[in-house]
Short mmCIF file of C-alpha atoms in Angstrom, two decimals:
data_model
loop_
_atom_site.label_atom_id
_atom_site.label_comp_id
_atom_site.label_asym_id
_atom_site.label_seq_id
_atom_site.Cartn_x
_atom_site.Cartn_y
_atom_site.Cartn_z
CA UNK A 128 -8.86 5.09 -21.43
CA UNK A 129 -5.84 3.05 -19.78
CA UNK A 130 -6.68 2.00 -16.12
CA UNK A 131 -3.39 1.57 -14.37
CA UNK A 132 -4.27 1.57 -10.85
CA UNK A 133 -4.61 -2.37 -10.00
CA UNK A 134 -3.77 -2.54 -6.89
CA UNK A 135 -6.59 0.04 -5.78
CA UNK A 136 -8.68 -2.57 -7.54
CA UNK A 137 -8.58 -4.64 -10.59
CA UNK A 138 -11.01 -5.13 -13.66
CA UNK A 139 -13.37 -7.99 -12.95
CA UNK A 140 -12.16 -11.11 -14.36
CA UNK A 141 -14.13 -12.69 -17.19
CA UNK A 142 -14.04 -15.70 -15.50
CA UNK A 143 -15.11 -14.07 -12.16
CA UNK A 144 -18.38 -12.17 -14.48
CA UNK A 145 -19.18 -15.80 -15.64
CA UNK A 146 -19.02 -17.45 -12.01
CA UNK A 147 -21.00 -14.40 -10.90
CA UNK A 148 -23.84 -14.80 -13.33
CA UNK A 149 -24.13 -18.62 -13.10
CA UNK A 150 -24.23 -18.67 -9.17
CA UNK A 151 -27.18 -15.87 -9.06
CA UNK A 152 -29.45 -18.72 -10.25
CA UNK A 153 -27.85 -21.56 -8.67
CA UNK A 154 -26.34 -20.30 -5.32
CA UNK A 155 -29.65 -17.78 -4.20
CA UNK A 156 -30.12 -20.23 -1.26
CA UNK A 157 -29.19 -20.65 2.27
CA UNK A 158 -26.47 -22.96 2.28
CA UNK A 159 -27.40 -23.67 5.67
CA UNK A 160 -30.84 -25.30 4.63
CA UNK A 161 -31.32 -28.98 4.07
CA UNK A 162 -33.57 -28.80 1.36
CA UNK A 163 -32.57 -29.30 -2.33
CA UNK A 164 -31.69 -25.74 -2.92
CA UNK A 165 -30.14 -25.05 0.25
CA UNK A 166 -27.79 -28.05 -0.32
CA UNK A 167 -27.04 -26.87 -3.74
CA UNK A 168 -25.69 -23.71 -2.26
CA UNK A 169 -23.66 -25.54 0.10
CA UNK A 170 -22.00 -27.51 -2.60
CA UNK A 171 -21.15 -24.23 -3.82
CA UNK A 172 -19.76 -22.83 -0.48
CA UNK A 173 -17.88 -25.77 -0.13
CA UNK A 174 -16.36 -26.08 -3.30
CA UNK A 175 -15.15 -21.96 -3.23
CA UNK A 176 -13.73 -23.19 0.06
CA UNK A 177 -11.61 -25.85 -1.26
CA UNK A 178 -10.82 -23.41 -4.41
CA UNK A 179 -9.69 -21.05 -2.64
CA UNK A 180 -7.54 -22.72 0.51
CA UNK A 181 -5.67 -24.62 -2.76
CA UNK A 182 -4.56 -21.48 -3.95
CA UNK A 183 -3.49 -20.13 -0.72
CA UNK A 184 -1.84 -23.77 0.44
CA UNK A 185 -4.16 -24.30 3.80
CA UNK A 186 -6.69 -26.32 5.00
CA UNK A 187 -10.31 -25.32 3.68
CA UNK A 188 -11.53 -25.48 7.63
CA UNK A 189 -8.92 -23.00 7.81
CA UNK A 190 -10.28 -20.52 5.86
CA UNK A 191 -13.12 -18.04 6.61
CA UNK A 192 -14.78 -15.76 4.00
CA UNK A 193 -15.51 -12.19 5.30
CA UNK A 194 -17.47 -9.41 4.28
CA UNK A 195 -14.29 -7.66 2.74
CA UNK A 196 -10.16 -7.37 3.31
CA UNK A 197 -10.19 -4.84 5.73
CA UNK A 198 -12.74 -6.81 7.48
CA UNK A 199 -10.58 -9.77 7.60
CA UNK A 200 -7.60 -7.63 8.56
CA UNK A 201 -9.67 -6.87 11.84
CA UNK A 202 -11.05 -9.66 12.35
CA UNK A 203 -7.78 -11.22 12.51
CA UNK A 204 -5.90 -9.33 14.25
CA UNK A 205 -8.74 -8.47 17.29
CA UNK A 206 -9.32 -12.49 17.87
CA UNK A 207 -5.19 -13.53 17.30
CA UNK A 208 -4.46 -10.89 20.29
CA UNK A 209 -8.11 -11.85 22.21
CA UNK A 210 -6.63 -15.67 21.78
CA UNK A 211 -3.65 -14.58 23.38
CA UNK A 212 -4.49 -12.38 25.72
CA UNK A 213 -2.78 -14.16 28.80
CA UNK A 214 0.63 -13.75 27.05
CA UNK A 215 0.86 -10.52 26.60
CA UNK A 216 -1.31 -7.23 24.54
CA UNK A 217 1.95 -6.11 23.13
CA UNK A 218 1.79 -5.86 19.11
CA UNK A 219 4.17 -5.53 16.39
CA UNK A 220 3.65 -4.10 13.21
CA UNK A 221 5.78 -2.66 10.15
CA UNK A 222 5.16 1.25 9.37
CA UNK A 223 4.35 0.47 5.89
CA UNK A 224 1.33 -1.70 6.83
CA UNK A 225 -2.36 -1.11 4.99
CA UNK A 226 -4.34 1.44 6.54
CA UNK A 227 -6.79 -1.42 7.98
CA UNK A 228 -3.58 -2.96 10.05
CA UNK A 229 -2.54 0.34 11.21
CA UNK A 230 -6.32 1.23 12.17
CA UNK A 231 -6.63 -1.53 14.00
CA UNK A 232 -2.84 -1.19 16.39
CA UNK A 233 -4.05 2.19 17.24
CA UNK A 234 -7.67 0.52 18.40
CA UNK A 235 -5.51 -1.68 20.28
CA UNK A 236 -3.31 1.21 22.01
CA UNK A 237 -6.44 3.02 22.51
CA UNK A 238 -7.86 0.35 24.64
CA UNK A 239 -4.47 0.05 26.58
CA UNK A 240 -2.61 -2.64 24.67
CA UNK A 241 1.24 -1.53 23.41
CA UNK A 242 2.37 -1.05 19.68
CA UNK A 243 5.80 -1.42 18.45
CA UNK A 244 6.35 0.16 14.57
CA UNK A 245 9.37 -1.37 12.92
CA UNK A 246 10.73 1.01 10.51
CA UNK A 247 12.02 0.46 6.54
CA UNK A 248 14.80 1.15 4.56
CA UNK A 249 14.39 3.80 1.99
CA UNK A 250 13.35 1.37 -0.64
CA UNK A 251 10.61 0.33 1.98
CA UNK A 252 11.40 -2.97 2.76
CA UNK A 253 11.68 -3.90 6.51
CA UNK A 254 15.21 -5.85 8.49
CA UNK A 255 13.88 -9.14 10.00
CA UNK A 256 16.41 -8.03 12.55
CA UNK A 257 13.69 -5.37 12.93
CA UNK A 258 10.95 -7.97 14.20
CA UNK A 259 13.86 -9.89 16.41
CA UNK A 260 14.34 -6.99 18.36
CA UNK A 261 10.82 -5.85 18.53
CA UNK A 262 9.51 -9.40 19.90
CA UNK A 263 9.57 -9.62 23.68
CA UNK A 264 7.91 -11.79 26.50
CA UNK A 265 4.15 -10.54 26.59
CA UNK A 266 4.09 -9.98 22.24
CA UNK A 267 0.96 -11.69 21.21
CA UNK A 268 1.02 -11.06 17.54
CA UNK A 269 3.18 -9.22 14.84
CA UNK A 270 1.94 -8.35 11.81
CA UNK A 271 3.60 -8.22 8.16
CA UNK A 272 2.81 -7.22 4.88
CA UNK A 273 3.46 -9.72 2.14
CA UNK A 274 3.95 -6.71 -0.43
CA UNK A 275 3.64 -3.10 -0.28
CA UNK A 276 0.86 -1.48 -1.48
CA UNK A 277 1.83 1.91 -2.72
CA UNK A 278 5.66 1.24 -3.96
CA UNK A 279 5.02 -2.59 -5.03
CA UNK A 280 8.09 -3.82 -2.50
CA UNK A 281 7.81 -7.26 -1.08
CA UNK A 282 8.41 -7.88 2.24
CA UNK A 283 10.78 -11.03 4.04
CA UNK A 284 7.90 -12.85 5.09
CA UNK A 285 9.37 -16.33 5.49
CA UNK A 286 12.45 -14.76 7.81
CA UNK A 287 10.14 -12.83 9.85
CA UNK A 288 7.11 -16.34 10.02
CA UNK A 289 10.78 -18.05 11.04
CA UNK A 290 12.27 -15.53 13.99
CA UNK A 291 8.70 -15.57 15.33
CA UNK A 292 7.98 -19.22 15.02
CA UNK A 293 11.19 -19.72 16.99
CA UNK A 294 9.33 -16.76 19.33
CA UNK A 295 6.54 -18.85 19.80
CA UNK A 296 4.58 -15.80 18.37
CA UNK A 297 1.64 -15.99 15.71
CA UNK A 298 2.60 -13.73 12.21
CA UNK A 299 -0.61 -12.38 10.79
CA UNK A 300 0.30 -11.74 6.74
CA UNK A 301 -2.10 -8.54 4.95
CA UNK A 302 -1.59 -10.53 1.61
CA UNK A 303 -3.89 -8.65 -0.19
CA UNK A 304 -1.22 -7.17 -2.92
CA UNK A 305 0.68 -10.46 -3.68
CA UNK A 306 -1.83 -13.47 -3.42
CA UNK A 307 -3.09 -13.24 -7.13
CA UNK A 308 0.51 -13.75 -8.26
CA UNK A 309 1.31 -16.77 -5.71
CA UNK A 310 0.93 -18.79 -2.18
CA UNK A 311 2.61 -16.92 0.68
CA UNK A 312 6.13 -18.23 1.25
CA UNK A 313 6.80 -19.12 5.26
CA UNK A 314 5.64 -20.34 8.25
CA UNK A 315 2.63 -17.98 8.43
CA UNK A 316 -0.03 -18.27 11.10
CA UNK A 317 -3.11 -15.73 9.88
CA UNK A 318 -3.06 -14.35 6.68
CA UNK A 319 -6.12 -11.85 4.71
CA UNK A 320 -6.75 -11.34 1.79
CA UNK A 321 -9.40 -9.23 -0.72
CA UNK A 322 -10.81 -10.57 -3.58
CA UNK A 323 -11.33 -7.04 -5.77
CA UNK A 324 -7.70 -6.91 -5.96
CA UNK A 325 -7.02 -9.87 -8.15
CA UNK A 326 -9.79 -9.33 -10.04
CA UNK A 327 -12.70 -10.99 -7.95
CA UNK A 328 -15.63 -9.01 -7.05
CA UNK A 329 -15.37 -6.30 -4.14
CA UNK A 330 -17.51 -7.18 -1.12
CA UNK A 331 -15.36 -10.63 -0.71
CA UNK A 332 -12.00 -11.41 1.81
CA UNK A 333 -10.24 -14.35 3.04
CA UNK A 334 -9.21 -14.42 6.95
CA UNK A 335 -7.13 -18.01 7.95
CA UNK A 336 -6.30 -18.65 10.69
CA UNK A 337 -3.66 -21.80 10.61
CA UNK A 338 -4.90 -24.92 13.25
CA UNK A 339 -3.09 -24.65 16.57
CA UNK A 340 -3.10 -20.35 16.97
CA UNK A 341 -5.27 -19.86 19.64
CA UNK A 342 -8.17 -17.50 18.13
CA UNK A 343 -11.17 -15.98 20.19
CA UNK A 344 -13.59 -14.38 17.67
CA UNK A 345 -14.82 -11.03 19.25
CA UNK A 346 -18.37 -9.55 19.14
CA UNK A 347 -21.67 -11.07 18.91
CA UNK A 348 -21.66 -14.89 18.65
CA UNK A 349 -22.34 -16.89 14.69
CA UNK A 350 -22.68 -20.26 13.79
CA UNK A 351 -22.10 -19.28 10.27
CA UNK A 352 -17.79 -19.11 8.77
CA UNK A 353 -16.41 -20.34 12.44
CA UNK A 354 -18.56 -17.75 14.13
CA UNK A 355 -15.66 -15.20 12.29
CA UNK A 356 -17.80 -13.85 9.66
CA UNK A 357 -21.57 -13.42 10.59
CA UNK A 358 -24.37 -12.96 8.55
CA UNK A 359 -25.66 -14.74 5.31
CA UNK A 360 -22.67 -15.60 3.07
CA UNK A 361 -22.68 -13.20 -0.79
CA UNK A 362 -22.74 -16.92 -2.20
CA UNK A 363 -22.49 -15.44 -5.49
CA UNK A 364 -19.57 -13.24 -4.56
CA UNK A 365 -17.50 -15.93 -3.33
CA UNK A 366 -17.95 -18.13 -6.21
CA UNK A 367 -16.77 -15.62 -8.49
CA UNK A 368 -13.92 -14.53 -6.21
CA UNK A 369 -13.03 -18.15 -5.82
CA UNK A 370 -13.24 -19.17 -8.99
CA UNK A 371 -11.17 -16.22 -10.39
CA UNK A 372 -8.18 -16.50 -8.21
CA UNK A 373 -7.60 -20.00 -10.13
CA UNK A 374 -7.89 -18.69 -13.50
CA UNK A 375 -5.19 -15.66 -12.39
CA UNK A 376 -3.06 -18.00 -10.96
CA UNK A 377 -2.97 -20.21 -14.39
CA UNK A 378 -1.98 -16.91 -16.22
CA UNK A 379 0.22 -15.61 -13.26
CA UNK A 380 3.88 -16.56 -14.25
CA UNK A 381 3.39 -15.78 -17.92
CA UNK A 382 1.74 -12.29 -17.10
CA UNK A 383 4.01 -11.12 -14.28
CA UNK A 384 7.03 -11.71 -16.56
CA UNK A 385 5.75 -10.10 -19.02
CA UNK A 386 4.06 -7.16 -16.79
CA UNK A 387 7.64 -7.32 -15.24
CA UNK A 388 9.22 -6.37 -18.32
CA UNK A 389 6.93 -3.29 -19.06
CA UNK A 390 7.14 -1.57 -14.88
CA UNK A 391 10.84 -1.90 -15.66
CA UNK A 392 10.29 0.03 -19.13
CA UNK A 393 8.97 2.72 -16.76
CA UNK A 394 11.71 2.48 -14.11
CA UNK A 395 14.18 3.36 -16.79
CA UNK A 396 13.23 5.72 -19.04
CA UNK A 397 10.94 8.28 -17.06
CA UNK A 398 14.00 9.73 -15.15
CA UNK A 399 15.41 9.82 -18.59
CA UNK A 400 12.14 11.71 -19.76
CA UNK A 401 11.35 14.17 -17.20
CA UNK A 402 14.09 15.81 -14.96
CA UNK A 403 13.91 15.88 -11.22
CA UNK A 404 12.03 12.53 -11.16
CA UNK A 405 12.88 9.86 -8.13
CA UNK A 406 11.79 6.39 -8.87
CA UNK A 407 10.86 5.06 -5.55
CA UNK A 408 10.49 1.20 -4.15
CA UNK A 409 12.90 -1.91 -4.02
CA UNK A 410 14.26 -2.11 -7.67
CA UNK A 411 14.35 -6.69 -7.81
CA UNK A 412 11.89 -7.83 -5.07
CA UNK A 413 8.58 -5.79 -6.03
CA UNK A 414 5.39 -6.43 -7.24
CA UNK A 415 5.32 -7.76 -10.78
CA UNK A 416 2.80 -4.68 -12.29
CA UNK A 417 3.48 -1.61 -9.85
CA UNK A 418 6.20 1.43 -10.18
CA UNK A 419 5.97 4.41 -8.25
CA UNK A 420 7.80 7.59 -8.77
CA UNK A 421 7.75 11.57 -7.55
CA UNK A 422 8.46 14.36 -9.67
CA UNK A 423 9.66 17.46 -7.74
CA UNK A 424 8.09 20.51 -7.94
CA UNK A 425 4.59 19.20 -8.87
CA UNK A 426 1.21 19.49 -7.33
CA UNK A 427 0.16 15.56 -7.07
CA UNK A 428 -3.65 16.50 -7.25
CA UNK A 429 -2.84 18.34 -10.02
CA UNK A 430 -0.70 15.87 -11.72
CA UNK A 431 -3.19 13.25 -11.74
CA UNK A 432 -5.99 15.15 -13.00
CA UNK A 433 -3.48 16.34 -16.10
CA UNK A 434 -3.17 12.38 -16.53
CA UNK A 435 -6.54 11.71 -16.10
CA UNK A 436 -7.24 14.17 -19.37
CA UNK A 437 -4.97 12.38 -21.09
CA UNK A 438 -6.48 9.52 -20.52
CA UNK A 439 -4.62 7.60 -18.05
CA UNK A 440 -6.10 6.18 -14.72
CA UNK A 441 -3.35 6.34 -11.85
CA UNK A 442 -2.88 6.82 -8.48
CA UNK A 443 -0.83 8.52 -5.95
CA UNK A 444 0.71 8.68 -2.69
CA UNK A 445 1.30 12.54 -2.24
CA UNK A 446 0.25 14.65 0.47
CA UNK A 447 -1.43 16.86 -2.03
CA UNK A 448 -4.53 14.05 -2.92
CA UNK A 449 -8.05 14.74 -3.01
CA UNK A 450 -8.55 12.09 -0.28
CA UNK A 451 -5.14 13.51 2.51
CA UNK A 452 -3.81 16.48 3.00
CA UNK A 453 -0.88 14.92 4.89
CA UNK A 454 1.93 12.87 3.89
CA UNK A 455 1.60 9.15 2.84
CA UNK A 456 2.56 6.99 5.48
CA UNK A 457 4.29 4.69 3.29
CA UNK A 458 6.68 7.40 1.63
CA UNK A 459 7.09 9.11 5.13
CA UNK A 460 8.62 6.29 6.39
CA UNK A 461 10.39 5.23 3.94
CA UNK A 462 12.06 9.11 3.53
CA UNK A 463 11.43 10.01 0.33
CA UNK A 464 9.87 12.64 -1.72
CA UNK A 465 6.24 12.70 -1.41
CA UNK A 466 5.00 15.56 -3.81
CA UNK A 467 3.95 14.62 -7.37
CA UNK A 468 3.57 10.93 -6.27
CA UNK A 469 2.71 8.59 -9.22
CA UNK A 470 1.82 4.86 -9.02
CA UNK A 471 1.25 3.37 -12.01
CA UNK A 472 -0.08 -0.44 -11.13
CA UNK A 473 -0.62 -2.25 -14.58
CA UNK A 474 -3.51 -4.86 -13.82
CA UNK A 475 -3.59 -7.87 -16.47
CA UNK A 476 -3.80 -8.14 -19.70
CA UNK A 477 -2.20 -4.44 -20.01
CA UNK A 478 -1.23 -3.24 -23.66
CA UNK A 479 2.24 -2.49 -24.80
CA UNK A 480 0.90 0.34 -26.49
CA UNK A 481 -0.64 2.25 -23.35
CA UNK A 482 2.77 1.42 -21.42
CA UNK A 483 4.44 3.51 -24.75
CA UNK A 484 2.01 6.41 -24.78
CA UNK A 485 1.90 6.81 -21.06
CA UNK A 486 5.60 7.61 -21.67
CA UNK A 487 5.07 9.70 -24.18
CA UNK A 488 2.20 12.01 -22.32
CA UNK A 489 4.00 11.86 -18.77
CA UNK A 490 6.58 14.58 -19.94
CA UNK A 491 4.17 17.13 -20.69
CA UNK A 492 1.73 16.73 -18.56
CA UNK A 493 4.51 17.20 -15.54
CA UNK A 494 5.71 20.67 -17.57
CA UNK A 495 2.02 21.30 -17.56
CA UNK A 496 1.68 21.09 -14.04
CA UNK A 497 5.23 22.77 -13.13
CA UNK A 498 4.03 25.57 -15.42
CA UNK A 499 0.73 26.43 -13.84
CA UNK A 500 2.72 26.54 -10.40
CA UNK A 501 4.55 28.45 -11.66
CA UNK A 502 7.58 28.92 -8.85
CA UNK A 503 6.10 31.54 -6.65
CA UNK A 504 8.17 34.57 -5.70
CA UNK A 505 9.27 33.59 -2.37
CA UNK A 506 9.62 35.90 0.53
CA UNK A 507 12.98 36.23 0.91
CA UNK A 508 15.03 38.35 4.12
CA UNK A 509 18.12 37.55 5.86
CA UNK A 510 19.05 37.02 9.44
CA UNK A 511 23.07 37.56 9.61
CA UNK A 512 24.08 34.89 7.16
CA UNK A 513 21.16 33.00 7.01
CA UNK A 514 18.90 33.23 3.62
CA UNK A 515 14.91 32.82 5.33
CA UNK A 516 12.58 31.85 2.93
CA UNK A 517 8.80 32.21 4.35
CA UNK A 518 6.26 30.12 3.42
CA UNK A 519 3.83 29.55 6.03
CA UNK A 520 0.38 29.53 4.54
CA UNK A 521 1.40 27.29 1.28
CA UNK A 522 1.10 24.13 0.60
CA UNK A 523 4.01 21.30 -1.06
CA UNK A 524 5.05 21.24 -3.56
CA UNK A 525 5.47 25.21 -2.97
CA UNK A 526 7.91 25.66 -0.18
CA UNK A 527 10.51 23.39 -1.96
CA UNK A 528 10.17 25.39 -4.76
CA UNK A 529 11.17 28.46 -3.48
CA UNK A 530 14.06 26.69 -1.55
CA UNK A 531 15.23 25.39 -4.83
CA UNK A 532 14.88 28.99 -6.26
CA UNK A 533 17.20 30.86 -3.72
CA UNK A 534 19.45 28.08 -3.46
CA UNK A 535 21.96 29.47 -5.37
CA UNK A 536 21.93 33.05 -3.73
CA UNK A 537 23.95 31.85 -0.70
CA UNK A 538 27.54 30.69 -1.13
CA UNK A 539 28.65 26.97 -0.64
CA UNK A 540 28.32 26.15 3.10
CA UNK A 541 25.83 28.93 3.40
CA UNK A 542 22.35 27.92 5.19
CA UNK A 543 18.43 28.21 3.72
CA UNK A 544 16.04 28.41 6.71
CA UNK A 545 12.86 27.29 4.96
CA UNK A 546 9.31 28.41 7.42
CA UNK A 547 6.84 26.08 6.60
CA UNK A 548 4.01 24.97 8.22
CA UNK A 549 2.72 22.26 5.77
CA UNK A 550 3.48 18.68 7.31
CA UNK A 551 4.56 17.27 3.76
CA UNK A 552 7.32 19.87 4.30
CA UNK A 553 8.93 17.75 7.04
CA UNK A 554 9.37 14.83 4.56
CA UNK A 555 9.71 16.72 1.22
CA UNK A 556 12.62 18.96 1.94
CA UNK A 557 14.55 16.41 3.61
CA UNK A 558 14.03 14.52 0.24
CA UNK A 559 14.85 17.51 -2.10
CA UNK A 560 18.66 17.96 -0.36
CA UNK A 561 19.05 14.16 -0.85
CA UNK A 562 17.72 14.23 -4.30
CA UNK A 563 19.70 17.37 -5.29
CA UNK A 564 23.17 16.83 -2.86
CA UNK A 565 22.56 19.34 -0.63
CA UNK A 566 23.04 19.08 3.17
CA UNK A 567 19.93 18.78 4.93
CA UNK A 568 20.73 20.41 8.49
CA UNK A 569 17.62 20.07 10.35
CA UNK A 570 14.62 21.50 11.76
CA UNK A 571 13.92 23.99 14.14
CA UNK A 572 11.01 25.71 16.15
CA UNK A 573 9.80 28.77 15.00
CA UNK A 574 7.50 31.61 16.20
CA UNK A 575 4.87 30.47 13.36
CA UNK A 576 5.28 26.96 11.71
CA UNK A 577 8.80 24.98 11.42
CA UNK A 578 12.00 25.96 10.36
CA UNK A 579 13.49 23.88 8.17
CA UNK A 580 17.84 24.31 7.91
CA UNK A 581 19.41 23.59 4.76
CA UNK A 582 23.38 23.99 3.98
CA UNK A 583 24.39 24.69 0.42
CA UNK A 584 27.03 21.90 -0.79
CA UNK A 585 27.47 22.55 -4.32
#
């Protein structure tokens, strides 16, 4: 079996097992204690501390371990905007942020405070002109991505850190993608971090919090990590996570050029293998081990699970998951095709020879998929010299289907009225006309559903 789906969660290190094991009978204590064992575990604490703020390039009083990265991510951001609170409770995020960053700006609106989204280009990377025009008098924190998590782009984090430096406005980085490969670049002041996803154990995250950015930790009072993380430390846990991110760091320029060279491998040759594929994501500045791509006319669900017989773990953005039934965020915003969403992220240490089979199983197990669809008859009538094309009650990948079906039954300039009421359809069939140069019109409200206008161009 060939696990591509790092950045959900990589394999556990070896040297992270080792670290585990070794601090189970040596770290068991409270570190708080003063007795022999208890100072033992401290020494261990400590050290993890210093460990880890080295490979992040901060102070180790700086640095706070947390029960996980989505834990940190709220942490964070609730105490940078309870610090600030006299400023201002206006917030600035990307709309490609983690779920946990998102989560937490609609908490915030919820209890009154304002969001501003800034939006991304279609290879989903953000304008720091985005942030200078979002920042305004009473903006107590913005928040940026170092990397993406679902198309592997990276994110201008040192021009954003800059414009709101010169803002006198904190930048809280979600770091969680890129920190295995390298320090943050910029003039950062919080950044998070998880621990599973370079290869630590899961139940481990980093919040910092730079000196100088006023912080007010929220909830019940701890005199354990800052008062930022209560409860009794996983002393175990940290070591590991600690002492793993140093051994992926040694291996980290060697592995992402070579992990580099296999993602592009991908890039190239699966639009050459399957037709009606769009690679999505910035092409240069991405990830070192992730590639996404959507294949039109494809159930993703279904896609994966074809995969997943073949023996290939991946992952996918589309709307038609096991775990959403509405469009990715991530793909929504960046305007591209969402059905049949793959993301292959190769973690470490991935073979050659599962990059070349992968590309040798992909095209069939798309025709599989495309086959059992099957390209539904669609419901076709006319209203003067407009070709309607119902499909209210099905689901994507279905409606674009039977668009792409009739398509050729009207003449050139001739419109498709497509009635959906699927969400994905609002993202997909936009998509579709850019994919396959037609004229994407707009939508319109309909007695049932959406109406979605499409002009034939060629």
């Amino acid at each position: 079996m060939a696990y591509f789906d790092a950045a959900s969660a990589a394999p556990l290190h070896s040297v992270a097992r080792q670290a585990l094991l070794a601090s189970l009978d040596e770290g068991w204590a409270d570190p708080a204690r003063l007795y022999r064992e208890g100072r033992r575990a401290r020494m261990l604490l400590d050290a993890a501390r210093e460990a880890a703020a080295e490979a992040v390039g901060c102070r180790p009083d700086e640095l706070t371990f947390t029960p996980s990265g989505t834990r940190a991510v709220h942490t964070g951001i609730a105490g940078a905007l309870a610090g600030r609170r006299r400023t201002g409770r206006h917030l600035i995020v990307s709309a490609v942020e983690h779920s946990s960053v998102l989560h937490s700006a609609e908490a915030h609106e919820a209890a009154g405070g304002s969001v501003s989204r800034v939006t991304v280009d279609r290879a989903g990377a953000v304008d720091p002109a985005g942030y200078a025009g979002a920042l305004r008098p009473d903006t107590a924190l913005a928040c940026l991505q170092s990397a993406n998590h679902e198309v592997g782009t990276e994110q201008p984090v040192a021009a954003v850190a800059e414009l709101c430096r010169e803002a006198g406005v904190p930048l809280l980085v979600d770091a969680a993608q890129s920190l295995g490969w390298g320090p943050v670049e910029g003039d950062w002041s919080l950044l998070t971090a998880s621990a599973h996803k370079w290869g630590g154990p899961s139940g481990v995250g980093l919040l910092v919090v730079r000196k100088g950015v006023r912080f007010a930790a929220q909830g019940p009072g701890d005199e354990r990590e800052s008062g930022r993380a209560p409860g009794f430390e996983n002393l175990p846990a940290i070591v590991a996570a600690a002492a793993s991110l140093r051994a992926v760091r040694a291996e980290a320029a060697a592995e992402a050029a070579r992990l580099r060279e296999l993602t592009e491998r991908i890039r190239a040759r699966v639009p050459r293998l399957v037709p009606d594929v769009e690679v999505v994501g910035e092409p240069v500045r991405r990830l070192p081990g992730v590639v996404t791509f959507s294949c039109l006319y494809v159930d993703g669900e279904a896609l994966l699970h074809e995969l997943d017989r073949a023996g290939f773990s991946v992952s996918s953005g589309s709307s038609c998951t096991s775990s959403t039934l509405t469009p990715s965020h991530v793909l929504r915003a960046m305007g591209v095709l969402s059905e049949g969403n793959v993301r292959v992220s190769l973690p470490m240490g991935a073979a050659e020879e599962d990059v070349e089979r992968f590309l040798e199983v992909l095209p069939g197990a798309v025709a599989a998929v495309r086959e059992k669809l099957g390209a539904p008859t669609a419901a076709v009538a006319r209203e003067e010299d407009v070709l309607v094309v119902d499909s209210l009650g099905k689901r994507c990948p279905i409606p674009v289907i039977e668009l792409a079906r009739v398509i050729g039954d009207v003449p050139v300039g001739g419109l498709v009225r497509v009635l959906s009421d699927d969400e994905a359809a609002r993202l997909d069939i936009p998509a579709w006309c850019e994919m396959r140069g037609q004229q994407y019109v707009g939508e319109e409200p309909a007695e049932h559903g959406t109406a979605y206008v499409v002009r034939r161009t060629s």
